[in-house]
mmCIF file of C-alpha atoms in Angstrom:
data_model
loop_
_atom_site.group_PDB
_atom_site.id
_atom_site.type_symbol
_atom_site.label_atom_id
_atom_site.label_comp_id
_atom_site.label_asym_id
_atom_site.label_seq_id
_atom_site.Cartn_x
_atom_site.Cartn_y
_atom_site.Cartn_z
ATOM 1 C CA MET A 1 -8.365 -19.918 0.335
ATOM 2 C CA SER A 2 -11.709 -20.112 2.076
ATOM 3 C CA ARG A 3 -15.011 -19.165 0.489
ATOM 4 C CA ASN A 4 -14.575 -15.551 1.635
ATOM 5 C CA VAL A 5 -11.638 -13.781 -0.061
ATOM 6 C CA ILE A 6 -10.903 -10.127 0.643
ATOM 7 C CA ALA A 7 -7.968 -8.215 -0.795
ATOM 8 C CA LEU A 8 -6.489 -5.008 0.571
ATOM 9 C CA VAL A 9 -4.887 -3.044 -2.253
ATOM 10 C CA ASP A 10 -2.396 -0.527 -0.863
ATOM 11 C CA CYS A 11 -0.555 1.978 -3.058
ATOM 12 C CA ASP A 12 3.163 1.990 -2.213
ATOM 13 C CA SER A 13 4.650 5.336 -1.055
ATOM 14 C CA PHE A 14 1.614 6.826 -2.765
ATOM 15 C CA PHE A 15 2.359 10.560 -2.755
ATOM 16 C CA VAL A 16 5.905 9.930 -3.999
ATOM 17 C CA CYS A 17 4.564 7.461 -6.580
ATOM 18 C CA CYS A 18 2.185 10.154 -7.887
ATOM 19 C CA GLU A 19 5.040 12.647 -8.203
ATOM 20 C CA GLN A 20 7.120 10.049 -10.064
ATOM 21 C CA LYS A 21 4.179 9.268 -12.338
ATOM 22 C CA VAL A 22 3.949 12.888 -13.553
ATOM 23 C CA ASN A 23 7.737 13.382 -13.498
ATOM 24 C CA PRO A 24 9.441 10.077 -14.460
ATOM 25 C CA GLU A 25 12.894 11.660 -13.938
ATOM 26 C CA LEU A 26 12.237 11.257 -10.194
ATOM 27 C CA LYS A 27 12.071 7.450 -10.433
ATOM 28 C CA GLY A 28 14.871 5.665 -8.605
ATOM 29 C CA LYS A 29 15.805 8.809 -6.673
ATOM 30 C CA PRO A 30 15.559 9.637 -2.928
ATOM 31 C CA VAL A 31 12.291 11.564 -3.120
ATOM 32 C CA SER A 32 10.288 12.721 -0.113
ATOM 33 C CA VAL A 33 6.988 14.593 -0.103
ATOM 34 C CA ILE A 34 6.569 17.216 2.612
ATOM 35 C CA SER A 35 3.239 18.472 3.948
ATOM 36 C CA ASN A 36 3.990 22.114 3.065
ATOM 37 C CA LYS A 37 7.083 24.262 2.472
ATOM 38 C CA ASP A 38 7.961 24.253 6.182
ATOM 39 C CA GLY A 39 6.216 20.995 7.048
ATOM 40 C CA CYS A 40 7.100 17.375 7.743
ATOM 41 C CA VAL A 41 7.882 14.349 5.591
ATOM 42 C CA ILE A 42 4.654 12.520 4.739
ATOM 43 C CA SER A 43 5.836 10.089 2.028
ATOM 44 C CA ARG A 44 9.229 8.617 1.055
ATOM 45 C CA SER A 45 10.592 6.606 -1.825
ATOM 46 C CA LYS A 46 12.525 3.456 -0.921
ATOM 47 C CA GLU A 47 15.694 5.346 -1.873
ATOM 48 C CA ALA A 48 14.817 8.136 0.584
ATOM 49 C CA LYS A 49 14.209 5.503 3.273
ATOM 50 C CA LYS A 50 17.655 4.030 2.573
ATOM 51 C CA LEU A 51 19.116 7.510 2.832
ATOM 52 C CA GLY A 52 17.690 7.662 6.361
ATOM 53 C CA VAL A 53 14.826 10.119 5.890
ATOM 54 C CA LYS A 54 12.239 9.446 8.597
ATOM 55 C CA MET A 55 8.463 9.614 8.333
ATOM 56 C CA GLY A 56 7.170 12.722 10.129
ATOM 57 C CA GLU A 57 10.621 14.302 10.210
ATOM 58 C CA PRO A 58 10.501 18.115 9.968
ATOM 59 C CA PHE A 59 11.695 19.347 6.572
ATOM 60 C CA PHE A 60 14.473 21.547 7.988
ATOM 61 C CA ILE A 61 16.003 18.549 9.790
ATOM 62 C CA ALA A 62 15.596 16.191 6.819
ATOM 63 C CA LYS A 63 17.180 18.721 4.459
ATOM 64 C CA LYS A 64 20.091 19.287 6.853
ATOM 65 C CA GLU A 65 20.760 15.620 7.657
ATOM 66 C CA HIS A 66 19.931 14.188 4.212
ATOM 67 C CA SER A 67 21.002 16.902 1.794
ATOM 68 C CA LYS A 68 21.114 14.489 -1.158
ATOM 69 C CA GLY A 69 17.361 13.955 -0.883
ATOM 70 C CA ILE A 70 14.790 15.550 -3.167
ATOM 71 C CA TYR A 71 11.931 17.265 -1.310
ATOM 72 C CA ILE A 72 8.607 18.108 -2.942
ATOM 73 C CA VAL A 73 5.695 20.012 -1.413
ATOM 74 C CA ALA A 74 2.502 17.925 -1.408
ATOM 75 C CA ASN A 75 0.016 18.381 -4.241
ATOM 76 C CA HIS A 76 -3.171 16.907 -2.799
ATOM 77 C CA ASP A 77 -5.276 17.641 -5.894
ATOM 78 C CA LEU A 78 -2.905 15.479 -7.948
ATOM 79 C CA TYR A 79 -3.025 12.671 -5.371
ATOM 80 C CA ALA A 80 -6.829 12.756 -5.222
ATOM 81 C CA ASP A 81 -7.043 12.547 -9.025
ATOM 82 C CA ILE A 82 -4.681 9.563 -9.244
ATOM 83 C CA SER A 83 -6.421 7.899 -6.299
ATOM 84 C CA ASN A 84 -9.744 8.182 -8.158
ATOM 85 C CA GLN A 85 -8.117 6.561 -11.197
ATOM 86 C CA VAL A 86 -6.863 3.630 -9.100
ATOM 87 C CA MET A 87 -10.199 3.124 -7.324
ATOM 88 C CA SER A 88 -12.154 3.299 -10.592
ATOM 89 C CA PHE A 89 -9.758 0.787 -12.136
ATOM 90 C CA LEU A 90 -10.262 -1.609 -9.206
ATOM 91 C CA LYS A 91 -14.023 -1.440 -9.813
ATOM 92 C CA THR A 92 -13.469 -2.913 -13.272
ATOM 93 C CA PHE A 93 -12.256 -6.124 -11.574
ATOM 94 C CA SER A 94 -14.800 -6.468 -8.765
ATOM 95 C CA PRO A 95 -18.290 -5.107 -8.106
ATOM 96 C CA THR A 96 -17.438 -4.620 -4.424
ATOM 97 C CA VAL A 97 -14.695 -2.091 -3.705
ATOM 98 C CA GLU A 98 -14.604 -0.290 -0.364
ATOM 99 C CA VAL A 99 -12.321 2.743 -0.465
ATOM 100 C CA TYR A 100 -10.603 2.859 2.918
ATOM 101 C CA SER A 101 -8.274 5.832 2.396
ATOM 102 C CA ILE A 102 -6.738 7.830 -0.434
ATOM 103 C CA ASP A 103 -4.296 4.994 -1.126
ATOM 104 C CA GLU A 104 -6.089 1.850 0.124
ATOM 105 C CA ALA A 105 -9.171 -0.144 -0.801
ATOM 106 C CA PHE A 106 -10.701 -3.444 0.220
ATOM 107 C CA VAL A 107 -11.694 -5.504 -2.820
ATOM 108 C CA GLU A 108 -14.048 -8.469 -2.614
ATOM 109 C CA LEU A 109 -12.586 -11.289 -4.701
ATOM 110 C CA THR A 110 -14.906 -14.068 -3.536
ATOM 111 C CA GLY A 111 -16.016 -16.167 -6.498
ATOM 112 C CA LEU A 112 -13.980 -14.218 -9.041
ATOM 113 C CA LYS A 113 -11.459 -16.987 -9.718
ATOM 114 C CA LYS A 114 -14.139 -18.717 -11.822
ATOM 115 C CA LEU A 115 -14.771 -15.538 -13.788
ATOM 116 C CA TYR A 116 -11.076 -14.873 -14.431
ATOM 117 C CA LYS A 117 -10.138 -18.572 -14.629
ATOM 118 C CA MET A 118 -7.185 -18.195 -12.274
ATOM 119 C CA GLU A 119 -6.351 -18.821 -8.634
ATOM 120 C CA TYR A 120 -6.802 -15.914 -6.210
ATOM 121 C CA ILE A 121 -3.059 -15.377 -5.754
ATOM 122 C CA ASP A 122 -2.639 -15.190 -9.535
ATOM 123 C CA LEU A 123 -5.625 -12.860 -9.825
ATOM 124 C CA ALA A 124 -4.092 -10.497 -7.254
ATOM 125 C CA ALA A 125 -0.778 -10.536 -9.133
ATOM 126 C CA PHE A 126 -2.675 -9.879 -12.380
ATOM 127 C CA ILE A 127 -4.518 -6.894 -10.873
ATOM 128 C CA ARG A 128 -1.261 -5.532 -9.438
ATOM 129 C CA GLN A 129 0.496 -5.761 -12.804
ATOM 130 C CA ARG A 130 -2.430 -4.174 -14.660
ATOM 131 C CA ILE A 131 -2.431 -1.202 -12.257
ATOM 132 C CA LYS A 132 1.308 -0.796 -12.872
ATOM 133 C CA ASP A 133 0.966 -1.118 -16.645
ATOM 134 C CA GLU A 134 -2.156 1.021 -17.076
ATOM 135 C CA LEU A 135 -1.722 3.660 -14.348
ATOM 136 C CA ASP A 136 2.012 3.537 -13.498
ATOM 137 C CA VAL A 137 1.210 3.094 -9.810
ATOM 138 C CA ASN A 138 2.866 0.468 -7.606
ATOM 139 C CA VAL A 139 0.611 -1.414 -5.210
ATOM 140 C CA SER A 140 0.944 -4.169 -2.642
ATOM 141 C CA ILE A 141 -1.928 -6.622 -2.268
ATOM 142 C CA GLY A 142 -2.747 -8.683 0.796
ATOM 143 C CA MET A 143 -5.463 -11.337 0.820
ATOM 144 C CA SER A 144 -7.302 -13.308 3.459
ATOM 145 C CA SER A 145 -10.756 -14.135 4.795
ATOM 146 C CA SER A 146 -11.191 -10.915 6.842
ATOM 147 C CA LYS A 147 -10.282 -7.250 6.494
ATOM 148 C CA THR A 148 -7.947 -7.410 9.492
ATOM 149 C CA LEU A 149 -5.984 -10.334 8.068
ATOM 150 C CA ALA A 150 -6.007 -8.805 4.567
ATOM 151 C CA LYS A 151 -4.526 -5.601 6.016
ATOM 152 C CA LEU A 152 -1.804 -7.601 7.792
ATOM 153 C CA ALA A 153 -1.118 -9.503 4.569
ATOM 154 C CA SER A 154 -0.806 -6.240 2.601
ATOM 155 C CA ASP A 155 1.819 -4.995 5.066
ATOM 156 C CA LYS A 156 3.755 -8.231 4.533
ATOM 157 C CA ALA A 157 3.279 -7.971 0.748
ATOM 158 C CA LYS A 158 5.460 -4.849 0.709
ATOM 159 C CA TYR A 159 8.447 -7.050 1.549
ATOM 160 C CA GLU A 160 7.597 -9.829 -0.911
ATOM 161 C CA SER A 161 9.332 -9.694 -4.284
ATOM 162 C CA CYS A 162 6.023 -10.149 -6.094
ATOM 163 C CA GLY A 163 4.143 -7.594 -3.952
ATOM 164 C CA VAL A 164 1.354 -10.072 -3.152
ATOM 165 C CA TYR A 165 0.848 -11.986 0.106
ATOM 166 C CA ALA A 166 -1.969 -14.282 1.197
ATOM 167 C CA ILE A 167 -2.865 -15.483 4.676
ATOM 168 C CA HIS A 168 -4.914 -18.657 4.409
ATOM 169 C CA PRO A 169 -7.420 -18.913 7.310
ATOM 170 C CA ARG A 170 -6.035 -22.364 8.099
ATOM 171 C CA PHE A 171 -2.617 -20.829 8.804
ATOM 172 C CA ALA A 172 -3.796 -17.568 10.391
ATOM 173 C CA LYS A 173 -2.858 -18.658 13.933
ATOM 174 C CA GLU A 174 0.702 -19.480 12.884
ATOM 175 C CA GLU A 175 0.948 -16.144 11.050
ATOM 176 C CA LEU A 176 -0.336 -14.238 14.078
ATOM 177 C CA LYS A 177 2.172 -15.976 16.364
ATOM 178 C CA LYS A 178 4.947 -14.435 14.250
ATOM 179 C CA THR A 179 3.359 -10.976 14.402
ATOM 180 C CA SER A 180 3.727 -8.403 17.168
ATOM 181 C CA ILE A 181 0.425 -6.997 18.416
ATOM 182 C CA GLU A 182 1.397 -3.483 17.279
ATOM 183 C CA GLU A 183 1.216 -4.712 13.686
ATOM 184 C CA ILE A 184 -2.468 -5.716 13.901
ATOM 185 C CA TRP A 185 -4.634 -3.087 12.215
ATOM 186 C CA GLY A 186 -7.349 -1.622 14.437
ATOM 187 C CA ILE A 187 -6.179 -3.560 17.494
ATOM 188 C CA GLY A 188 -2.453 -3.376 18.140
ATOM 189 C CA ARG A 189 -1.508 0.156 19.113
ATOM 190 C CA LYS A 190 -4.654 0.674 21.185
ATOM 191 C CA LEU A 191 -4.097 -2.504 23.190
ATOM 192 C CA THR A 192 -0.419 -1.837 23.826
ATOM 193 C CA LYS A 193 -1.364 1.519 25.370
ATOM 194 C CA ILE A 194 -3.586 -0.338 27.856
ATOM 195 C CA PHE A 195 -0.869 -2.818 28.792
#
């Protein structure tokens, strides 16, 4: 890694994860959170995704087409409380944490490998495991030299078995060649509308 190391910590299926945290019986089941009792799907467990439940799908369609799914009305107070726990926990690892959304934060790791006496990739894995052990929240962590690349890495981390993915600046061009422009945070979707 270069001198500048930024991590994007992204909570996986956050609203569902929060519901599973307070009700462990929901773990491993096809759970979807809906925006309100007649609303749309706003979060899905991996089991719900496998069932075919789509993000943004109206509840009445999801319930009809995927009757084996479990549907829970969103509890935003609960999600805000657990989000605050995660963000506060991240601040115990780094003095620079920028909360980006309820379930994402940029964490400055630059120089911390000396403090923790481990490589950055190992530090990210350590942080991820501690969040799981202490807070029972699953996260994916992407790392690189910029926020944009860290965000891309965090998206890729969701498909890695260890939940951590790093894009070294030296290999960023090769990584970007394999990535469609729509996947680039803050750039992709806006540019594709132009073209």
